[in-house]
Amino acid sequence: MRSYVHAVLSSSLGWAGNIYDLVIITYAYTFLHSHLDIPYAYLTVLFALGLAGRAIGAFYFGKLADIKGRKTVA
C-alpha cells in the first residue's frame, strides 16, 4: 500500500506542475505585458526558455540521480 501513496503523490505533483504552466500563461501573461510594457513576442520567448529549462533540468537531474542515487538528488 505504501508504494501506491508515493505514486499518487508524485503524479499529483506532476499534474500540479503542468497546471502551474497554464496559470502562468493565462494570468501572468497579460499582467506582465501591461505592467512591464514588454511585447508579447518577448514574453513568449521568456516563457519558452523557462519551459525548455525545465526539460533540460529534468534531463540533467535524472542523469545525476542515475549516477548518485535518487535520494541524494531529491
PDB file of N, CA and C in Angstrom:
ATOM      1  N   MET A   1       0.819  -1.195   0.000  1.00  0.00           N
ATOM      2  CA  MET A   1       0.000   0.000   0.000  1.00  0.00           C
ATOM      3  C   MET A   1       0.864   1.262   0.000  1.00  0.00           C
ATOM      4  N   ARG A   2       2.032   1.184   0.619  1.00  0.00           N
ATOM      5  CA  ARG A   2       2.896   2.358   0.702  1.00  0.00           C
ATOM      6  C   ARG A   2       3.374   2.834  -0.657  1.00  0.00           C
ATOM      7  N   SER A   3       3.666   1.917  -1.563  1.00  0.00           N
ATOM      8  CA  SER A   3       4.148   2.309  -2.889  1.00  0.00           C
ATOM      9  C   SER A   3       3.078   3.064  -3.659  1.00  0.00           C
ATOM     10  N   TYR A   4       1.806   2.747  -3.407  1.00  0.00           N
ATOM     11  CA  TYR A   4       0.727   3.461  -4.078  1.00  0.00           C
ATOM     12  C   TYR A   4       0.657   4.909  -3.617  1.00  0.00           C
ATOM     13  N   VAL A   5       0.922   5.153  -2.362  1.00  0.00           N
ATOM     14  CA  VAL A   5       0.891   6.518  -1.834  1.00  0.00           C
ATOM     15  C   VAL A   5       1.960   7.363  -2.525  1.00  0.00           C
ATOM     16  N   HIS A   6       3.143   6.821  -2.704  1.00  0.00           N
ATOM     17  CA  HIS A   6       4.216   7.554  -3.374  1.00  0.00           C
ATOM     18  C   HIS A   6       3.873   7.808  -4.845  1.00  0.00           C
ATOM     19  N   ALA A   7       3.264   6.833  -5.498  1.00  0.00           N
ATOM     20  CA  ALA A   7       2.888   7.003  -6.907  1.00  0.00           C
ATOM     21  C   ALA A   7       1.816   8.075  -7.057  1.00  0.00           C
ATOM     22  N   VAL A   8       0.837   8.063  -6.176  1.00  0.00           N
ATOM     23  CA  VAL A   8      -0.232   9.067  -6.242  1.00  0.00           C
ATOM     24  C   VAL A   8       0.321  10.453  -5.928  1.00  0.00           C
ATOM     25  N   LEU A   9       1.188  10.548  -4.943  1.00  0.00           N
ATOM     26  CA  LEU A   9       1.773  11.839  -4.590  1.00  0.00           C
ATOM     27  C   LEU A   9       2.619  12.399  -5.733  1.00  0.00           C
ATOM     28  N   SER A  10       3.466  11.595  -6.326  1.00  0.00           N
ATOM     29  CA  SER A  10       4.320  12.097  -7.406  1.00  0.00           C
ATOM     30  C   SER A  10       3.511  12.449  -8.652  1.00  0.00           C
ATOM     31  N   SER A  11       2.489  11.668  -8.970  1.00  0.00           N
ATOM     32  CA  SER A  11       1.669  12.014 -10.141  1.00  0.00           C
ATOM     33  C   SER A  11       0.850  13.270  -9.887  1.00  0.00           C
ATOM     34  N   SER A  12       0.396  13.467  -8.662  1.00  0.00           N
ATOM     35  CA  SER A  12      -0.340  14.693  -8.332  1.00  0.00           C
ATOM     36  C   SER A  12       0.557  15.916  -8.404  1.00  0.00           C
ATOM     37  N   LEU A  13       1.790  15.800  -7.953  1.00  0.00           N
ATOM     38  CA  LEU A  13       2.728  16.918  -8.048  1.00  0.00           C
ATOM     39  C   LEU A  13       3.088  17.211  -9.508  1.00  0.00           C
ATOM     40  N   GLY A  14       3.207  16.202 -10.323  1.00  0.00           N
ATOM     41  CA  GLY A  14       3.455  16.412 -11.746  1.00  0.00           C
ATOM     42  C   GLY A  14       2.296  17.111 -12.423  1.00  0.00           C
ATOM     43  N   TRP A  15       1.086  16.721 -12.078  1.00  0.00           N
ATOM     44  CA  TRP A  15      -0.106  17.375 -12.618  1.00  0.00           C
ATOM     45  C   TRP A  15      -0.158  18.832 -12.168  1.00  0.00           C
ATOM     46  N   ALA A  16       0.169  19.095 -10.909  1.00  0.00           N
ATOM     47  CA  ALA A  16       0.173  20.467 -10.403  1.00  0.00           C
ATOM     48  C   ALA A  16       1.219  21.308 -11.127  1.00  0.00           C
ATOM     49  N   GLY A  17       2.340  20.734 -11.466  1.00  0.00           N
ATOM     50  CA  GLY A  17       3.355  21.461 -12.227  1.00  0.00           C
ATOM     51  C   GLY A  17       2.863  21.843 -13.609  1.00  0.00           C
ATOM     52  N   ASN A  18       2.108  20.963 -14.257  1.00  0.00           N
ATOM     53  CA  ASN A  18       1.550  21.288 -15.565  1.00  0.00           C
ATOM     54  C   ASN A  18       0.482  22.367 -15.457  1.00  0.00           C
ATOM     55  N   ILE A  19      -0.332  22.328 -14.434  1.00  0.00           N
ATOM     56  CA  ILE A  19      -1.350  23.357 -14.231  1.00  0.00           C
ATOM     57  C   ILE A  19      -0.677  24.692 -13.924  1.00  0.00           C
ATOM     58  N   TYR A  20       0.445  24.654 -13.234  1.00  0.00           N
ATOM     59  CA  TYR A  20       1.191  25.872 -12.923  1.00  0.00           C
ATOM     60  C   TYR A  20       1.590  26.599 -14.211  1.00  0.00           C
ATOM     61  N   ASP A  21       2.050  25.858 -15.222  1.00  0.00           N
ATOM     62  CA  ASP A  21       2.398  26.466 -16.503  1.00  0.00           C
ATOM     63  C   ASP A  21       1.194  27.140 -17.138  1.00  0.00           C
ATOM     64  N   LEU A  22       0.064  26.481 -17.078  1.00  0.00           N
ATOM     65  CA  LEU A  22      -1.156  27.052 -17.654  1.00  0.00           C
ATOM     66  C   LEU A  22      -1.557  28.326 -16.928  1.00  0.00           C
ATOM     67  N   VAL A  23      -1.451  28.340 -15.612  1.00  0.00           N
ATOM     68  CA  VAL A  23      -1.805  29.526 -14.832  1.00  0.00           C
ATOM     69  C   VAL A  23      -0.874  30.682 -15.165  1.00  0.00           C
ATOM     70  N   ILE A  24       0.404  30.411 -15.294  1.00  0.00           N
ATOM     71  CA  ILE A  24       1.353  31.468 -15.636  1.00  0.00           C
ATOM     72  C   ILE A  24       1.000  32.080 -16.989  1.00  0.00           C
ATOM     73  N   ILE A  25       0.744  31.236 -17.956  1.00  0.00           N
ATOM     74  CA  ILE A  25       0.481  31.748 -19.294  1.00  0.00           C
ATOM     75  C   ILE A  25      -0.839  32.513 -19.343  1.00  0.00           C
ATOM     76  N   THR A  26      -1.870  32.022 -18.690  1.00  0.00           N
ATOM     77  CA  THR A  26      -3.172  32.674 -18.810  1.00  0.00           C
ATOM     78  C   THR A  26      -3.315  33.910 -17.948  1.00  0.00           C
ATOM     79  N   TYR A  27      -2.794  33.908 -16.736  1.00  0.00           N
ATOM     80  CA  TYR A  27      -2.994  35.049 -15.846  1.00  0.00           C
ATOM     81  C   TYR A  27      -1.825  36.028 -15.841  1.00  0.00           C
ATOM     82  N   ALA A  28      -0.629  35.533 -15.801  1.00  0.00           N
ATOM     83  CA  ALA A  28       0.526  36.412 -15.668  1.00  0.00           C
ATOM     84  C   ALA A  28       0.919  37.065 -16.987  1.00  0.00           C
ATOM     85  N   TYR A  29       0.558  36.454 -18.086  1.00  0.00           N
ATOM     86  CA  TYR A  29       0.926  36.967 -19.394  1.00  0.00           C
ATOM     87  C   TYR A  29       0.411  38.385 -19.599  1.00  0.00           C
ATOM     88  N   THR A  30      -0.881  38.593 -19.383  1.00  0.00           N
ATOM     89  CA  THR A  30      -1.483  39.909 -19.572  1.00  0.00           C
ATOM     90  C   THR A  30      -0.970  40.904 -18.539  1.00  0.00           C
ATOM     91  N   PHE A  31      -0.787  40.443 -17.309  1.00  0.00           N
ATOM     92  CA  PHE A  31      -0.274  41.324 -16.252  1.00  0.00           C
ATOM     93  C   PHE A  31       1.130  41.817 -16.591  1.00  0.00           C
ATOM     94  N   LEU A  32       2.007  40.923 -17.003  1.00  0.00           N
ATOM     95  CA  LEU A  32       3.371  41.316 -17.340  1.00  0.00           C
ATOM     96  C   LEU A  32       3.412  42.232 -18.557  1.00  0.00           C
ATOM     97  N   HIS A  33       2.547  41.968 -19.509  1.00  0.00           N
ATOM     98  CA  HIS A  33       2.513  42.810 -20.701  1.00  0.00           C
ATOM     99  C   HIS A  33       2.087  44.235 -20.355  1.00  0.00           C
ATOM    100  N   SER A  34       1.097  44.374 -19.518  1.00  0.00           N
ATOM    101  CA  SER A  34       0.588  45.713 -19.212  1.00  0.00           C
ATOM    102  C   SER A  34       1.470  46.456 -18.205  1.00  0.00           C
ATOM    103  N   HIS A  35       2.013  45.785 -17.220  1.00  0.00           N
ATOM    104  CA  HIS A  35       2.762  46.481 -16.175  1.00  0.00           C
ATOM    105  C   HIS A  35       4.235  46.687 -16.502  1.00  0.00           C
ATOM    106  N   LEU A  36       4.841  45.765 -17.192  1.00  0.00           N
ATOM    107  CA  LEU A  36       6.253  45.891 -17.525  1.00  0.00           C
ATOM    108  C   LEU A  36       6.477  46.437 -18.929  1.00  0.00           C
ATOM    109  N   ASP A  37       5.412  46.580 -19.687  1.00  0.00           N
ATOM    110  CA  ASP A  37       5.473  47.119 -21.044  1.00  0.00           C
ATOM    111  C   ASP A  37       6.414  46.307 -21.929  1.00  0.00           C
ATOM    112  N   ILE A  38       6.310  44.976 -21.813  1.00  0.00           N
ATOM    113  CA  ILE A  38       7.102  44.053 -22.622  1.00  0.00           C
ATOM    114  C   ILE A  38       6.198  43.512 -23.724  1.00  0.00           C
ATOM    115  N   PRO A  39       6.657  43.515 -24.967  1.00  0.00           N
ATOM    116  CA  PRO A  39       5.825  42.966 -26.056  1.00  0.00           C
ATOM    117  C   PRO A  39       5.535  41.478 -25.845  1.00  0.00           C
ATOM    118  N   TYR A  40       4.421  41.042 -26.417  1.00  0.00           N
ATOM    119  CA  TYR A  40       4.024  39.643 -26.282  1.00  0.00           C
ATOM    120  C   TYR A  40       5.065  38.690 -26.875  1.00  0.00           C
ATOM    121  N   ALA A  41       5.751  39.097 -27.918  1.00  0.00           N
ATOM    122  CA  ALA A  41       6.767  38.230 -28.525  1.00  0.00           C
ATOM    123  C   ALA A  41       7.903  37.951 -27.540  1.00  0.00           C
ATOM    124  N   TYR A  42       8.336  38.955 -26.808  1.00  0.00           N
ATOM    125  CA  TYR A  42       9.404  38.752 -25.821  1.00  0.00           C
ATOM    126  C   TYR A  42       8.920  37.879 -24.657  1.00  0.00           C
ATOM    127  N   LEU A  43       7.687  38.087 -24.242  1.00  0.00           N
ATOM    128  CA  LEU A  43       7.137  37.246 -23.173  1.00  0.00           C
ATOM    129  C   LEU A  43       7.061  35.795 -23.610  1.00  0.00           C
ATOM    130  N   THR A  44       6.692  35.590 -24.866  1.00  0.00           N
ATOM    131  CA  THR A  44       6.614  34.227 -25.379  1.00  0.00           C
ATOM    132  C   THR A  44       7.985  33.564 -25.363  1.00  0.00           C
ATOM    133  N   VAL A  45       9.018  34.298 -25.748  1.00  0.00           N
ATOM    134  CA  VAL A  45      10.376  33.751 -25.728  1.00  0.00           C
ATOM    135  C   VAL A  45      10.805  33.448 -24.292  1.00  0.00           C
ATOM    136  N   LEU A  46      10.484  34.354 -23.350  1.00  0.00           N
ATOM    137  CA  LEU A  46      10.846  34.112 -21.951  1.00  0.00           C
ATOM    138  C   LEU A  46      10.179  32.863 -21.391  1.00  0.00           C
ATOM    139  N   PHE A  47       8.869  32.709 -21.656  1.00  0.00           N
ATOM    140  CA  PHE A  47       8.173  31.520 -21.164  1.00  0.00           C
ATOM    141  C   PHE A  47       8.680  30.256 -21.849  1.00  0.00           C
ATOM    142  N   ALA A  48       9.008  30.345 -23.143  1.00  0.00           N
ATOM    143  CA  ALA A  48       9.545  29.178 -23.852  1.00  0.00           C
ATOM    144  C   ALA A  48      10.899  28.772 -23.284  1.00  0.00           C
ATOM    145  N   LEU A  49      11.738  29.755 -22.952  1.00  0.00           N
ATOM    146  CA  LEU A  49      13.025  29.438 -22.335  1.00  0.00           C
ATOM    147  C   LEU A  49      12.843  28.789 -20.962  1.00  0.00           C
ATOM    148  N   GLY A  50      11.844  29.251 -20.220  1.00  0.00           N
ATOM    149  CA  GLY A  50      11.561  28.642 -18.922  1.00  0.00           C
ATOM    150  C   GLY A  50      11.122  27.196 -19.048  1.00  0.00           C
ATOM    151  N   LEU A  51      10.274  26.917 -20.022  1.00  0.00           N
ATOM    152  CA  LEU A  51       9.825  25.539 -20.229  1.00  0.00           C
ATOM    153  C   LEU A  51      10.963  24.661 -20.741  1.00  0.00           C
ATOM    154  N   ALA A  52      11.799  25.210 -21.608  1.00  0.00           N
ATOM    155  CA  ALA A  52      12.951  24.446 -22.085  1.00  0.00           C
ATOM    156  C   ALA A  52      13.922  24.186 -20.934  1.00  0.00           C
ATOM    157  N   GLY A  53      14.061  25.158 -20.039  1.00  0.00           N
ATOM    158  CA  GLY A  53      14.924  24.973 -18.872  1.00  0.00           C
ATOM    159  C   GLY A  53      14.436  23.855 -17.973  1.00  0.00           C
ATOM    160  N   ARG A  54      13.115  23.722 -17.864  1.00  0.00           N
ATOM    161  CA  ARG A  54      12.578  22.612 -17.069  1.00  0.00           C
ATOM    162  C   ARG A  54      12.942  21.270 -17.677  1.00  0.00           C
ATOM    163  N   ALA A  55      12.857  21.176 -19.002  1.00  0.00           N
ATOM    164  CA  ALA A  55      13.182  19.914 -19.672  1.00  0.00           C
ATOM    165  C   ALA A  55      14.675  19.599 -19.539  1.00  0.00           C
ATOM    166  N   ILE A  56      15.509  20.611 -19.702  1.00  0.00           N
ATOM    167  CA  ILE A  56      16.951  20.406 -19.564  1.00  0.00           C
ATOM    168  C   ILE A  56      17.302  20.026 -18.132  1.00  0.00           C
ATOM    169  N   GLY A  57      16.679  20.690 -17.158  1.00  0.00           N
ATOM    170  CA  GLY A  57      16.914  20.358 -15.756  1.00  0.00           C
ATOM    171  C   GLY A  57      16.450  18.953 -15.407  1.00  0.00           C
ATOM    172  N   ALA A  58      15.322  18.554 -15.968  1.00  0.00           N
ATOM    173  CA  ALA A  58      14.833  17.194 -15.714  1.00  0.00           C
ATOM    174  C   ALA A  58      15.790  16.160 -16.278  1.00  0.00           C
ATOM    175  N   PHE A  59      16.312  16.427 -17.459  1.00  0.00           N
ATOM    176  CA  PHE A  59      17.277  15.501 -18.052  1.00  0.00           C
ATOM    177  C   PHE A  59      18.553  15.439 -17.217  1.00  0.00           C
ATOM    178  N   TYR A  60      19.063  16.605 -16.841  1.00  0.00           N
ATOM    179  CA  TYR A  60      20.308  16.671 -16.069  1.00  0.00           C
ATOM    180  C   TYR A  60      20.163  15.982 -14.716  1.00  0.00           C
ATOM    181  N   PHE A  61      19.105  16.332 -13.977  1.00  0.00           N
ATOM    182  CA  PHE A  61      18.941  15.748 -12.652  1.00  0.00           C
ATOM    183  C   PHE A  61      18.526  14.284 -12.722  1.00  0.00           C
ATOM    184  N   GLY A  62      17.907  13.870 -13.802  1.00  0.00           N
ATOM    185  CA  GLY A  62      17.627  12.450 -13.992  1.00  0.00           C
ATOM    186  C   GLY A  62      18.905  11.651 -14.176  1.00  0.00           C
ATOM    187  N   LYS A  63      19.808  12.191 -14.993  1.00  0.00           N
ATOM    188  CA  LYS A  63      21.107  11.523 -15.165  1.00  0.00           C
ATOM    189  C   LYS A  63      21.893  11.514 -13.858  1.00  0.00           C
ATOM    190  N   LEU A  64      21.865  12.647 -13.131  1.00  0.00           N
ATOM    191  CA  LEU A  64      22.563  12.727 -11.852  1.00  0.00           C
ATOM    192  C   LEU A  64      21.971  11.735 -10.848  1.00  0.00           C
ATOM    193  N   ALA A  65      20.660  11.572 -10.882  1.00  0.00           N
ATOM    194  CA  ALA A  65      20.015  10.620  -9.974  1.00  0.00           C
ATOM    195  C   ALA A  65      20.397   9.183 -10.320  1.00  0.00           C
ATOM    196  N   ASP A  66      20.592   8.910 -11.613  1.00  0.00           N
ATOM    197  CA  ASP A  66      21.035   7.570 -12.004  1.00  0.00           C
ATOM    198  C   ASP A  66      22.450   7.282 -11.513  1.00  0.00           C
ATOM    199  N   ILE A  67      23.273   8.310 -11.443  1.00  0.00           N
ATOM    200  CA  ILE A  67      24.670   8.123 -11.025  1.00  0.00           C
ATOM    201  C   ILE A  67      24.807   8.137  -9.503  1.00  0.00           C
ATOM    202  N   LYS A  68      24.253   9.137  -8.854  1.00  0.00           N
ATOM    203  CA  LYS A  68      24.450   9.325  -7.412  1.00  0.00           C
ATOM    204  C   LYS A  68      23.352   8.717  -6.545  1.00  0.00           C
ATOM    205  N   GLY A  69      22.208   8.457  -7.133  1.00  0.00           N
ATOM    206  CA  GLY A  69      21.095   7.897  -6.375  1.00  0.00           C
ATOM    207  C   GLY A  69      19.949   8.910  -6.260  1.00  0.00           C
ATOM    208  N   ARG A  70      18.762   8.396  -6.227  1.00  0.00           N
ATOM    209  CA  ARG A  70      17.574   9.252  -6.228  1.00  0.00           C
ATOM    210  C   ARG A  70      17.409  10.050  -4.925  1.00  0.00           C
ATOM    211  N   LYS A  71      17.772   9.452  -3.815  1.00  0.00           N
ATOM    212  CA  LYS A  71      17.627  10.163  -2.547  1.00  0.00           C
ATOM    213  C   LYS A  71      18.547  11.368  -2.483  1.00  0.00           C
ATOM    214  N   THR A  72      19.730  11.264  -2.994  1.00  0.00           N
ATOM    215  CA  THR A  72      20.674  12.376  -2.970  1.00  0.00           C
ATOM    216  C   THR A  72      20.147  13.550  -3.794  1.00  0.00           C
ATOM    217  N   VAL A  73      19.610  13.278  -4.954  1.00  0.00           N
ATOM    218  CA  VAL A  73      19.108  14.328  -5.839  1.00  0.00           C
ATOM    219  C   VAL A  73      17.818  14.934  -5.283  1.00  0.00           C
ATOM    220  N   ALA A  74      16.971  14.103  -4.723  1.00  0.00           N
ATOM    221  CA  ALA A  74      15.703  14.614  -4.174  1.00  0.00           C
ATOM    222  C   ALA A  74      15.969  15.463  -2.949  1.00  0.00           C
TER     223      ALA A  74
END
